[in-house]
Amino acid sequence: MSGRDRHSLKGASIHRWRLHRHHVALLYPNRHAVGMSNLGFQTVRRLFNQIPEWLCEMAFLPEHPHDPLRSFESGRPLQDFDLLAFSISFENDYLHVPVMLRAAGLPVFSEKRDETHPLVLAGGVACSLNPEPIADFIDVFLLGEVENALGRWAMLFENLQGRRRSSVLREMAVGIDAVYVPSLYEIAYADDGTIGSRTPVSPDIPEKVRTAVLQDVDASPTTSEFPASQGAFADTFLVEIGRGCPHGCRFCSAGFLYRPPRYRSFPVLMDSIRKGGRQGVRVGLLGTAVSDLPDLLPLCLEARREGIVLSFSSLRVDAITDELAAVLAGQGVKTATLAPEAGSERMRRVINKGITEAQIFQAARTLVRAGIANLKLYFMVGLPTETTDDVEAIVEMVRAIKVVFLEESRIHRKIGTISVSLNAFVPKPVTPFQWAPMDAANVLQQKVRIVRKGLGSIANVNLSVEPVRDSVMQGFLSRANRRAGVLIERAARPGAQWNEVVRQSGIKPDVETTRKRDYSEVLPWDFIDSRVKRTFLWREHLRALSEKRTPPCPSTACSVCGACATVIDRTGHDNGTHHS
Ligand code: SF4
């Protein structure tokens, strides 16, 4: 964002403050540049500002924990707002929630706040998967795809103004499907620290909270409000092509949380693309499965005809045809991203990736032959049942891709670069691997060393590795229960050291992260009805262990995982999925 844009953003909101009755501060629990690049955060800001008489301003993690927190636009203290709303995409940002509440001048724990404090709301992907680690800090969560639910929630909030806080929260929990009020549930723990029982405080409070779903994705296009300032999509106008993914990769939380798959139509997407084109920047198509978009090729051709440059998040290797590669190259795409995820066929069967070695090599060949000089490859280590052979297979696959890459590059007399991005696998809620153990840090580091050493002997291959320490923290926070809140709060105090705080807490993150869960265990997020049946996830878990493939969502009516049925049941009409 340019200085001029920032200035206009600020000036506009100072002027508008007095014209609005309700003021919400939208908090991103990380630095300004990270938050401004987040499409979900930008979308929630737009949704709040679309509600009549509501004004939404932003706030970001302060540079120093002692800095008082003020809104970005008008510089107001956060206590001036009626509502503080966190948008949280990544579990590791849970660590910043207490820092921001403290910097805003609020008590961190919700039970210590009263009618003199703004209400604290939270939502976003991380919360929709497992909000429990921050449940003690938040008054109310809104879970799932909130486009429609947010307006209804805001109306209820307005109607409840002046009521006691406890009564407001109770009305919200009873009144709207996707609302979760943590203080309205009592949790008993077994001797081993797992959840023994979870009980609503009264019979009118729902035992399960169903996530909100955006049934008609065309009715709510999701695009950048301002171009991202950093990351892979810097200075790019982002257009989300739809929600969900049909492929069922067993490690992918987005693939299960956002079921059923829904794609936006050609006219709606083209309108969004033109909006980006008018801003004179590149337009990035974003989604869990961009290459599954039925209208991808016509969209690319139309954008090219209108002189708009497109870019893409990763493409599935089985979707790359000569025609698509030629269109990408014609668009000026210099780097294509492929995600084999695992090196061996066996490992790809376990994770249900559904692509063969031959398809990966062919995709690399097709892209480079079309004139796309650079390839970026995503892999993971630490996947369930992984052996040393599977890890070494990553190196062998990159070596074989390099051979293909060189053969095709020579035709163009130009040799680009292969970049390998390596991450540790983190078991996520609402996936078939939610019961799986994560590798310990030392095991992951050993696996990273194997890949690093192997790739070190291949010229022109760059390796980037996400720090194992960050992945292990993510592994802990992703599946932690409410007791982790005390740990998070103490670790957020100025000068606190994580290891020391852990030692004093009696909680053992290393054990929690690496232990196997049984089907009978009550998982902290089991109270969330994400529409995909738990029995389906367990069946997929067992199929993973016996290396069995499960086909993608069919193009005809289906009731396999439960997601389509519940969406149709809730509305009484078709849900805008890909079914025909
Ligand atoms: S019910 Fe069938 S088509 Fe619908 S999301 Fe589940 S597996 Fe896919």
Coordinates of C-alpha atoms and ligand atoms in Angstrom, one line a residue:
M1 CA 0.0 0.0 0.0
S2 CA 1.4 3.4 -1.0
G3 CA 1.8 6.2 1.5
R4 CA -0.9 8.1 -0.5
D5 CA -3.3 5.2 -0.1
R6 CA -2.6 5.0 3.6
H7 CA -3.2 8.7 4.0
S8 CA -6.6 8.6 2.2
L9 CA -7.6 5.5 4.3
K10 CA -6.8 7.4 7.5
G11 CA -8.4 10.8 6.5
A12 CA -11.6 9.2 5.3
S13 CA -12.3 7.4 8.5
I14 CA -11.5 10.3 10.8
H15 CA -14.2 12.2 9.0
R16 CA -16.7 9.3 9.1
W17 CA -16.3 8.4 12.8
R18 CA -19.1 10.6 14.0
L19 CA -21.5 9.6 11.2
H20 CA -21.7 6.0 12.5
R21 CA -23.5 4.6 15.5
H22 CA -21.4 1.4 15.9
H23 CA -17.7 1.2 15.8
V24 CA -15.7 -2.0 15.5
A25 CA -11.9 -2.4 15.6
L26 CA -10.8 -5.4 13.4
L27 CA -7.7 -6.9 14.9
Y28 CA -5.1 -8.8 13.0
P29 CA -2.8 -10.6 15.5
N30 CA 0.4 -10.0 13.6
R31 CA 2.3 -7.2 12.0
H32 CA 0.7 -4.6 9.7
A33 CA 2.3 -5.8 6.5
V34 CA 1.1 -9.4 7.2
G35 CA -2.4 -8.4 8.0
M36 CA -2.8 -6.0 5.1
S37 CA -1.8 -9.0 2.7
N38 CA -4.5 -11.3 4.2
L39 CA -7.6 -11.6 1.9
G40 CA -9.8 -12.9 4.8
F41 CA -8.9 -9.9 7.0
Q42 CA -9.6 -7.5 4.1
T43 CA -13.0 -9.3 3.4
V44 CA -14.2 -9.0 7.0
R45 CA -13.3 -5.3 7.0
R46 CA -15.4 -4.8 3.9
L47 CA -18.3 -6.9 5.4
F48 CA -18.4 -4.8 8.6
N49 CA -18.2 -1.5 6.6
Q50 CA -21.2 -2.7 4.4
I51 CA -23.5 -2.9 7.5
P52 CA -25.5 0.3 7.7
E53 CA -24.3 2.6 10.5
W54 CA -21.2 0.5 11.3
L55 CA -17.7 1.7 10.9
C56 CA -14.8 -0.7 10.9
E57 CA -11.2 0.3 11.6
M58 CA -8.1 -1.9 11.7
A59 CA -5.5 -2.6 14.4
F60 CA -2.3 -4.7 14.2
L61 CA 0.1 -6.3 16.6
P62 CA 2.2 -3.4 18.1
E63 CA 5.9 -3.3 17.3
H64 CA 6.6 -3.3 21.1
P65 CA 4.4 -5.0 23.7
H66 CA 4.4 -1.8 25.8
D67 CA 3.0 0.3 22.9
P68 CA -0.6 1.2 23.5
L69 CA -2.8 -0.2 20.8
R70 CA -4.7 2.3 18.6
S71 CA -6.7 1.9 15.4
F72 CA -4.8 2.3 12.1
E73 CA -7.2 4.7 10.4
S74 CA -8.1 7.3 13.1
G75 CA -5.5 6.5 15.7
R76 CA -8.2 6.0 18.4
P77 CA -7.7 4.0 21.6
L78 CA -9.4 0.6 21.2
Q79 CA -11.5 1.2 24.3
D80 CA -13.5 3.8 22.2
F81 CA -14.9 1.0 20.1
D82 CA -18.1 -1.0 20.9
L83 CA -16.5 -4.2 19.6
L84 CA -13.1 -5.7 19.1
A85 CA -13.1 -8.4 16.4
F86 CA -10.1 -10.7 15.8
S87 CA -9.6 -12.3 12.4
I88 CA -7.2 -15.2 12.9
S89 CA -5.9 -17.4 10.0
F90 CA -2.9 -19.0 11.7
E91 CA -2.7 -20.9 15.0
N92 CA 0.7 -19.4 15.8
D93 CA -0.9 -16.0 16.0
Y94 CA -2.9 -17.2 19.0
L95 CA 0.2 -16.2 21.0
H96 CA -0.4 -12.6 20.0
V97 CA -4.0 -12.4 21.2
P98 CA -3.2 -11.7 24.9
V99 CA -0.5 -9.2 23.8
M100 CA -3.1 -7.2 21.8
L101 CA -5.8 -7.3 24.5
R102 CA -3.3 -6.1 27.0
A103 CA -2.0 -3.4 24.7
A104 CA -5.7 -2.3 24.2
G105 CA -6.0 -1.8 27.9
L106 CA -8.4 -4.8 28.4
P107 CA -8.2 -7.7 30.9
V108 CA -6.9 -10.7 28.9
F109 CA -9.4 -13.2 30.4
S110 CA -13.0 -12.7 29.4
E111 CA -14.3 -13.4 32.9
K112 CA -12.5 -10.3 34.2
R113 CA -14.2 -8.0 31.7
D114 CA -17.6 -6.3 32.2
E115 CA -20.0 -3.9 30.6
T116 CA -17.4 -1.1 30.7
H117 CA -15.3 -3.0 28.1
P118 CA -15.9 -3.6 24.4
L119 CA -17.2 -7.1 23.5
V120 CA -14.4 -9.3 22.1
L121 CA -15.3 -11.4 19.0
A122 CA -13.1 -13.8 17.0
G123 CA -13.3 -15.7 13.8
G124 CA -11.2 -17.0 10.9
V125 CA -9.9 -20.3 9.7
A126 CA -7.8 -21.1 12.8
C127 CA -10.8 -20.5 15.1
S128 CA -13.2 -22.5 12.9
L129 CA -10.9 -25.5 13.2
N130 CA -10.1 -25.3 16.9
P131 CA -10.8 -22.1 19.0
E132 CA -10.2 -23.8 22.3
P133 CA -6.6 -22.5 23.0
I134 CA -7.9 -18.9 23.1
A135 CA -11.4 -19.7 24.5
D136 CA -10.7 -18.1 27.8
F137 CA -9.8 -14.8 26.2
I138 CA -12.7 -14.4 23.8
D139 CA -16.3 -13.5 24.6
V140 CA -17.9 -14.9 21.4
F141 CA -16.7 -16.7 18.3
L142 CA -18.3 -16.7 14.9
L143 CA -17.3 -20.0 13.2
G144 CA -17.1 -20.8 9.5
E145 CA -17.7 -18.7 6.4
V146 CA -19.3 -15.6 7.9
E147 CA -20.4 -13.6 4.9
N148 CA -24.1 -14.0 5.7
A149 CA -23.9 -14.8 9.4
L150 CA -22.0 -11.5 10.2
G151 CA -24.9 -9.3 9.1
R152 CA -27.4 -11.3 11.3
W153 CA -25.0 -11.2 14.2
A154 CA -24.5 -7.5 13.9
M155 CA -28.2 -6.9 13.9
L156 CA -28.6 -9.0 17.1
F157 CA -25.7 -7.1 18.6
E158 CA -27.5 -3.8 17.9
N159 CA -30.8 -5.1 19.4
L160 CA -29.0 -6.2 22.5
Q161 CA -27.3 -2.9 23.3
G162 CA -27.8 -1.8 26.9
R163 CA -28.4 -5.4 28.1
R164 CA -26.0 -7.1 30.6
R165 CA -23.0 -8.8 29.0
S166 CA -24.0 -12.2 30.3
S167 CA -27.5 -11.8 28.8
V168 CA -26.1 -10.6 25.4
L169 CA -23.8 -13.6 25.1
R170 CA -26.6 -16.1 26.0
E171 CA -28.9 -14.5 23.4
M172 CA -26.2 -14.8 20.8
A173 CA -25.5 -18.4 21.5
V174 CA -29.1 -19.4 21.3
G175 CA -30.0 -17.1 18.4
I176 CA -27.5 -17.8 15.6
D177 CA -26.1 -21.2 14.4
A178 CA -22.5 -20.3 14.0
V179 CA -22.0 -18.5 17.4
Y180 CA -19.9 -20.1 20.0
V181 CA -19.7 -18.6 23.5
P182 CA -17.0 -20.5 25.4
S183 CA -18.1 -19.4 28.9
L184 CA -21.4 -21.2 28.4
Y185 CA -19.7 -24.7 28.5
E186 CA -18.3 -26.6 31.5
I187 CA -15.4 -28.9 30.7
A188 CA -14.3 -31.8 33.0
Y189 CA -10.9 -33.3 32.4
A190 CA -9.8 -36.9 32.9
D191 CA -6.7 -37.8 34.9
D192 CA -4.6 -38.0 31.7
G193 CA -5.5 -34.4 30.8
T194 CA -7.9 -35.3 28.0
I195 CA -11.5 -34.0 28.0
G196 CA -13.8 -36.2 30.1
S197 CA -17.0 -34.3 29.3
R198 CA -18.2 -31.0 27.9
T199 CA -21.6 -29.7 29.0
P200 CA -23.6 -26.6 28.2
V201 CA -24.4 -24.6 31.3
S202 CA -28.2 -24.9 30.6
P203 CA -30.4 -26.9 28.3
D204 CA -31.1 -24.0 25.9
I205 CA -27.4 -23.7 24.9
P206 CA -26.7 -26.0 21.9
E207 CA -24.3 -28.9 22.5
K208 CA -22.9 -28.5 19.0
V209 CA -22.1 -25.4 17.1
R210 CA -22.6 -25.6 13.3
T211 CA -20.2 -23.6 11.1
A212 CA -21.7 -21.0 8.8
V213 CA -21.5 -21.8 5.1
L214 CA -21.7 -19.4 2.1
Q215 CA -24.2 -21.3 -0.1
D216 CA -24.2 -18.9 -3.0
V217 CA -20.6 -18.0 -3.7
D218 CA -21.6 -15.8 -6.6
A219 CA -23.6 -13.5 -4.3
S220 CA -20.4 -12.6 -2.4
P221 CA -17.3 -12.2 -4.6
T222 CA -14.1 -12.1 -2.5
T223 CA -11.5 -9.8 -3.9
S224 CA -8.7 -7.6 -2.6
E225 CA -9.7 -4.3 -1.0
F226 CA -6.1 -3.1 -1.4
P227 CA -3.2 -5.0 -3.1
A228 CA -1.0 -7.1 -0.8
S229 CA 2.2 -5.5 0.1
Q230 CA 4.3 -8.6 0.7
G231 CA 4.6 -12.3 0.1
A232 CA 4.1 -14.3 -3.1
F233 CA 1.2 -12.0 -4.0
A234 CA 2.8 -8.7 -3.4
D235 CA 1.2 -5.9 -5.5
T236 CA -1.4 -8.3 -6.8
F237 CA -5.1 -7.9 -6.8
L238 CA -6.5 -11.2 -5.4
V239 CA -9.6 -12.9 -6.7
E240 CA -10.9 -15.9 -4.8
I241 CA -12.3 -18.4 -7.4
G242 CA -14.5 -20.3 -5.0
R243 CA -14.5 -22.4 -1.9
G244 CA -13.5 -25.9 -1.1
C245 CA -11.7 -28.6 -3.1
P246 CA -13.0 -32.0 -4.4
H247 CA -9.7 -34.0 -4.0
G248 CA -9.7 -34.9 -0.3
C249 CA -6.0 -34.7 0.4
R250 CA -5.9 -36.1 3.9
F251 CA -3.5 -33.5 5.4
C252 CA -5.4 -30.4 4.2
S253 CA -7.8 -28.7 6.6
A254 CA -9.1 -26.3 4.0
G255 CA -10.1 -29.2 1.8
F256 CA -12.4 -30.6 4.5
L257 CA -13.5 -27.4 6.4
Y258 CA -14.7 -25.7 3.2
R259 CA -16.7 -28.7 1.8
P260 CA -18.6 -28.9 -0.5
P261 CA -16.6 -27.5 -3.4
R262 CA -18.2 -24.4 -4.9
Y263 CA -16.9 -22.3 -7.8
R264 CA -17.8 -18.8 -8.9
S265 CA -19.3 -18.4 -12.3
F266 CA -17.5 -17.0 -15.4
P267 CA -19.4 -13.6 -15.4
V268 CA -18.8 -13.0 -11.7
L269 CA -15.1 -13.9 -11.8
M270 CA -14.6 -11.9 -15.0
D271 CA -16.1 -8.8 -13.3
S272 CA -13.7 -9.3 -10.4
I273 CA -10.7 -9.7 -12.7
R274 CA -11.6 -6.5 -14.6
K275 CA -11.8 -4.7 -11.2
G276 CA -8.2 -5.7 -10.6
G277 CA -7.2 -4.9 -14.2
R278 CA -8.6 -1.3 -13.8
Q279 CA -6.2 -0.8 -10.9
G280 CA -3.3 -1.6 -13.3
V281 CA -1.9 -4.5 -11.3
R282 CA -1.5 -8.2 -11.8
V283 CA -4.6 -10.3 -10.9
G284 CA -3.9 -13.4 -8.8
L285 CA -6.5 -16.2 -8.9
L286 CA -6.6 -17.8 -5.5
G287 CA -8.3 -20.9 -4.2
T288 CA -7.8 -24.4 -2.7
A289 CA -8.0 -25.9 -6.2
V290 CA -7.6 -23.2 -8.9
S291 CA -7.0 -25.7 -11.7
D292 CA -10.3 -27.4 -11.0
L293 CA -12.2 -24.2 -11.9
P294 CA -14.4 -25.3 -14.9
D295 CA -13.9 -21.9 -16.6
L296 CA -10.2 -21.5 -16.0
L297 CA -9.1 -21.6 -19.7
P298 CA -11.9 -19.3 -21.0
L299 CA -11.1 -16.9 -18.2
C300 CA -7.4 -16.8 -19.0
L301 CA -8.1 -16.3 -22.7
E302 CA -10.6 -13.4 -22.0
A303 CA -8.2 -11.8 -19.5
R304 CA -5.4 -12.0 -22.1
R305 CA -7.7 -10.5 -24.8
E306 CA -8.3 -7.5 -22.4
G307 CA -4.6 -7.1 -21.6
I308 CA -5.0 -8.2 -17.9
V309 CA -2.0 -10.2 -16.5
L310 CA -3.0 -13.2 -14.3
S311 CA -1.1 -15.2 -11.8
F312 CA -2.0 -18.4 -10.0
S313 CA -1.6 -20.2 -6.7
S314 CA -0.3 -23.7 -7.1
L315 CA -1.8 -25.8 -9.9
R316 CA -2.6 -29.5 -9.7
V317 CA -0.2 -31.4 -11.9
D318 CA -3.0 -33.5 -13.4
A319 CA -4.7 -30.3 -14.7
I320 CA -1.8 -29.0 -16.7
T321 CA -2.4 -29.4 -20.4
D322 CA -0.4 -28.1 -23.3
E323 CA -3.2 -25.5 -23.9
L324 CA -3.2 -24.3 -20.3
A325 CA 0.6 -24.1 -20.2
A326 CA 0.7 -22.1 -23.4
V327 CA -1.9 -19.7 -22.1
L328 CA 0.1 -19.3 -18.8
A329 CA 3.3 -18.6 -20.7
G330 CA 1.5 -16.2 -23.0
Q331 CA 0.3 -14.4 -19.8
G332 CA 4.0 -13.8 -19.0
V333 CA 4.0 -16.4 -16.2
K334 CA 7.7 -17.1 -15.4
T335 CA 7.3 -19.4 -12.4
A336 CA 4.8 -22.3 -12.0
T337 CA 4.2 -23.9 -8.6
L338 CA 3.5 -27.6 -8.3
A339 CA 2.8 -29.5 -5.1
P340 CA 3.8 -33.2 -5.3
E341 CA 3.8 -33.0 -1.4
A342 CA 5.6 -36.4 -1.1
G343 CA 8.4 -38.1 -3.0
S344 CA 7.2 -41.7 -3.1
E345 CA 4.1 -43.1 -4.7
R346 CA 3.4 -44.9 -1.4
M347 CA 3.4 -41.7 0.6
R348 CA 1.1 -40.0 -2.0
R349 CA -1.3 -42.9 -1.6
V350 CA -1.3 -42.4 2.2
I351 CA -2.1 -38.7 1.9
N352 CA -4.6 -39.3 -1.0
K353 CA -2.8 -36.9 -3.3
G354 CA -4.0 -38.7 -6.3
I355 CA -1.2 -37.9 -8.7
T356 CA 1.5 -40.2 -10.1
E357 CA 5.2 -39.7 -10.7
A358 CA 4.6 -39.9 -14.4
Q359 CA 2.0 -37.0 -14.2
I360 CA 4.4 -34.9 -12.1
F361 CA 7.2 -35.3 -14.7
Q362 CA 4.9 -34.7 -17.6
A363 CA 3.5 -31.5 -15.9
A364 CA 7.1 -30.2 -15.4
R365 CA 7.9 -31.0 -19.0
T366 CA 4.8 -29.4 -20.4
L367 CA 5.3 -26.1 -18.4
V368 CA 9.0 -25.7 -19.2
R369 CA 8.4 -26.6 -22.9
A370 CA 5.7 -23.9 -23.0
G371 CA 8.4 -21.4 -22.0
I372 CA 7.8 -21.2 -18.2
A373 CA 11.4 -21.1 -17.0
N374 CA 11.2 -21.6 -13.3
L375 CA 9.5 -24.3 -11.2
K376 CA 8.6 -24.1 -7.5
L377 CA 7.9 -27.5 -5.8
Y378 CA 6.2 -28.1 -2.5
F379 CA 7.1 -31.1 -0.3
M380 CA 6.4 -32.1 3.3
V381 CA 8.3 -34.3 5.7
G382 CA 6.9 -36.0 8.8
L383 CA 3.8 -37.4 7.1
P384 CA 2.1 -40.4 8.9
T385 CA 3.9 -43.7 8.3
E386 CA 6.8 -41.9 6.6
T387 CA 10.1 -43.9 6.4
T388 CA 13.6 -42.8 5.5
D389 CA 13.0 -44.2 2.0
D390 CA 10.1 -41.9 1.6
V391 CA 12.2 -38.9 2.7
E392 CA 15.0 -39.9 0.3
A393 CA 12.4 -40.2 -2.5
I394 CA 11.9 -36.4 -2.3
V395 CA 15.5 -35.9 -3.3
E396 CA 15.2 -38.6 -6.1
M397 CA 12.0 -36.9 -7.4
V398 CA 13.7 -33.5 -7.6
R399 CA 16.7 -35.1 -9.3
A400 CA 14.4 -36.7 -11.9
I401 CA 12.5 -33.4 -12.4
K402 CA 15.8 -31.7 -13.0
V403 CA 16.6 -34.0 -15.9
V404 CA 13.3 -33.3 -17.5
F405 CA 13.7 -29.6 -16.7
L406 CA 17.2 -29.4 -18.4
E407 CA 16.0 -31.3 -21.5
E408 CA 13.2 -28.9 -22.1
S409 CA 15.1 -25.8 -21.0
R410 CA 17.8 -26.4 -23.6
I411 CA 15.2 -26.1 -26.4
H412 CA 14.7 -22.5 -25.2
R413 CA 18.4 -22.0 -24.6
K414 CA 17.6 -20.6 -21.2
I415 CA 17.9 -22.5 -17.9
G416 CA 15.8 -21.3 -15.0
T417 CA 15.7 -22.4 -11.4
I418 CA 14.0 -25.1 -9.4
S419 CA 13.0 -23.9 -5.9
V420 CA 12.0 -26.5 -3.4
S421 CA 9.9 -25.5 -0.4
L422 CA 9.9 -28.0 2.5
N423 CA 7.5 -27.9 5.4
A424 CA 6.9 -30.2 8.4
F425 CA 3.6 -31.9 8.3
V426 CA 1.2 -30.6 11.0
P427 CA -1.8 -32.8 11.9
K428 CA -4.9 -30.5 11.7
P429 CA -8.4 -30.7 13.2
V430 CA -11.3 -31.7 10.8
T431 CA -9.0 -33.8 8.7
P432 CA -8.5 -37.6 8.6
F433 CA -5.1 -37.0 10.3
Q434 CA -6.6 -35.2 13.3
W435 CA -5.8 -38.4 15.3
A436 CA -2.2 -38.8 14.0
P437 CA 1.0 -38.2 16.0
M438 CA 3.3 -35.4 14.7
D439 CA 7.0 -36.2 14.5
A440 CA 9.1 -34.8 17.3
A441 CA 11.3 -31.8 16.5
N442 CA 14.6 -33.8 16.5
V443 CA 13.1 -36.4 14.1
L444 CA 11.9 -33.6 11.8
Q445 CA 15.3 -31.9 11.9
Q446 CA 16.9 -35.2 10.9
K447 CA 14.5 -35.6 7.9
V448 CA 15.2 -32.0 6.8
R449 CA 19.0 -32.7 7.0
I450 CA 18.5 -35.7 4.6
V451 CA 16.7 -33.5 2.1
R452 CA 19.1 -30.6 2.5
K453 CA 22.1 -32.9 2.0
G454 CA 20.6 -34.7 -1.0
L455 CA 19.5 -31.5 -2.8
G456 CA 22.8 -29.9 -2.0
S457 CA 24.4 -32.1 -4.7
I458 CA 22.0 -30.9 -7.4
A459 CA 23.0 -27.7 -9.2
N460 CA 20.5 -24.9 -9.6
V461 CA 18.1 -26.2 -7.0
N462 CA 17.3 -23.8 -4.1
L463 CA 15.8 -25.1 -0.9
S464 CA 13.7 -23.2 1.6
V465 CA 12.6 -24.8 4.9
E466 CA 10.0 -23.5 7.3
P467 CA 11.7 -23.5 10.8
V468 CA 10.9 -26.7 12.5
R469 CA 10.3 -24.8 15.8
D470 CA 7.4 -22.9 14.2
S471 CA 5.9 -26.1 12.8
V472 CA 6.0 -27.8 16.2
M473 CA 4.4 -24.8 17.9
Q474 CA 1.7 -24.9 15.2
G475 CA 1.3 -28.6 15.9
F476 CA 0.7 -27.9 19.6
L477 CA -1.7 -25.0 19.2
S478 CA -3.7 -26.7 16.4
R479 CA -4.9 -29.5 18.7
A480 CA -4.6 -28.0 22.2
N481 CA -7.5 -27.8 24.6
R482 CA -8.7 -24.9 26.7
R483 CA -6.0 -25.5 29.3
A484 CA -3.4 -24.1 26.9
G485 CA -4.9 -20.7 27.4
V486 CA -3.0 -20.2 30.7
L487 CA 0.3 -21.1 29.0
I488 CA -0.4 -18.7 26.1
E489 CA -1.3 -15.9 28.5
R490 CA 1.9 -16.3 30.5
A491 CA 4.1 -16.7 27.5
A492 CA 2.7 -13.3 26.2
R493 CA 3.8 -11.4 29.3
P494 CA 6.7 -9.0 28.6
G495 CA 10.0 -10.8 29.0
A496 CA 8.5 -14.3 29.4
Q497 CA 10.5 -17.3 28.0
W498 CA 8.4 -20.1 26.5
N499 CA 10.5 -22.9 27.9
E500 CA 10.4 -21.5 31.4
V501 CA 6.6 -20.9 31.2
V502 CA 6.1 -24.5 29.9
R503 CA 8.2 -25.9 32.8
Q504 CA 6.1 -24.1 35.4
S505 CA 2.7 -24.9 33.8
G506 CA 2.7 -28.7 34.1
I507 CA 1.5 -28.9 30.4
K508 CA 3.8 -30.9 28.1
P509 CA 3.4 -29.5 24.6
D510 CA 6.0 -32.1 23.2
V511 CA 3.9 -35.0 24.5
E512 CA 0.6 -33.5 23.3
T513 CA 2.0 -32.9 19.8
T514 CA 3.5 -36.3 19.3
R515 CA 0.9 -38.6 21.0
K516 CA -1.5 -40.7 19.0
R517 CA -5.2 -40.1 19.6
D518 CA -7.9 -42.8 19.7
Y519 CA -11.2 -42.6 18.0
S520 CA -12.9 -42.7 21.4
E521 CA -11.0 -39.6 22.7
V522 CA -13.1 -36.4 23.0
L523 CA -11.2 -34.0 20.8
P524 CA -11.3 -30.3 21.9
W525 CA -13.1 -29.3 18.6
D526 CA -15.6 -32.2 18.5
F527 CA -18.4 -29.8 19.5
I528 CA -18.0 -28.0 16.2
D529 CA -20.3 -29.4 13.4
S530 CA -18.3 -28.7 10.3
R531 CA -20.8 -30.7 8.2
V532 CA -18.2 -33.5 7.4
K533 CA -19.1 -36.6 9.4
R534 CA -16.6 -37.7 12.1
T535 CA -17.1 -41.3 11.0
F536 CA -16.1 -40.4 7.4
L537 CA -12.9 -38.7 8.7
W538 CA -12.1 -41.9 10.7
R539 CA -12.7 -44.1 7.7
E540 CA -10.3 -41.9 5.7
H541 CA -7.8 -42.2 8.6
L542 CA -7.9 -46.0 8.4
R543 CA -7.7 -46.0 4.6
A544 CA -4.6 -43.8 4.8
L545 CA -2.9 -46.3 7.1
S546 CA -3.7 -49.1 4.6
E547 CA -2.5 -46.8 1.7
K548 CA -5.9 -46.8 0.0
R549 CA -6.9 -44.1 -2.5
T550 CA -10.3 -42.4 -2.1
P551 CA -11.6 -40.8 -5.3
P552 CA -12.4 -37.1 -5.5
C553 CA -16.0 -35.7 -5.0
P554 CA -18.1 -37.1 -7.9
S555 CA -19.9 -34.8 -10.3
T556 CA -23.2 -36.4 -9.4
A557 CA -25.2 -36.3 -6.2
C558 CA -23.3 -37.8 -3.3
S559 CA -23.7 -38.3 0.4
V560 CA -20.3 -39.8 1.2
C561 CA -18.9 -37.3 3.7
G562 CA -22.1 -35.5 4.7
A563 CA -21.2 -32.0 3.7
C564 CA -23.5 -31.7 0.7
A565 CA -26.5 -33.2 2.5
T566 CA -26.3 -30.8 5.4
V567 CA -26.0 -27.8 3.2
I568 CA -29.1 -28.8 1.2
D569 CA -31.0 -29.7 4.4
R570 CA -30.4 -26.3 5.9
T571 CA -31.7 -24.4 2.9
G572 CA -34.3 -26.6 1.3
H573 CA -32.8 -25.9 -2.1
D574 CA -29.6 -26.7 -4.1
N575 CA -26.5 -25.3 -2.7
G576 CA -24.6 -24.0 -5.7
T577 CA -22.0 -26.9 -5.7
H578 CA -20.5 -28.3 -8.8
H579 CA -23.3 -31.0 -9.0
S580 CA -25.4 -31.0 -12.1
Ligands
SF4_1 S1 -20.9 -35.2 0.1 FE1 -19.7 -36.1 -1.6 S2 -19.6 -34.4 -3.2 FE2 -20.3 -33.5 -1.2 S3 -18.3 -32.7 -0.3 FE3 -18.7 -34.8 0.5 S4 -17.6 -36.3 -0.8 FE4 -17.8 -34.2 -1.9

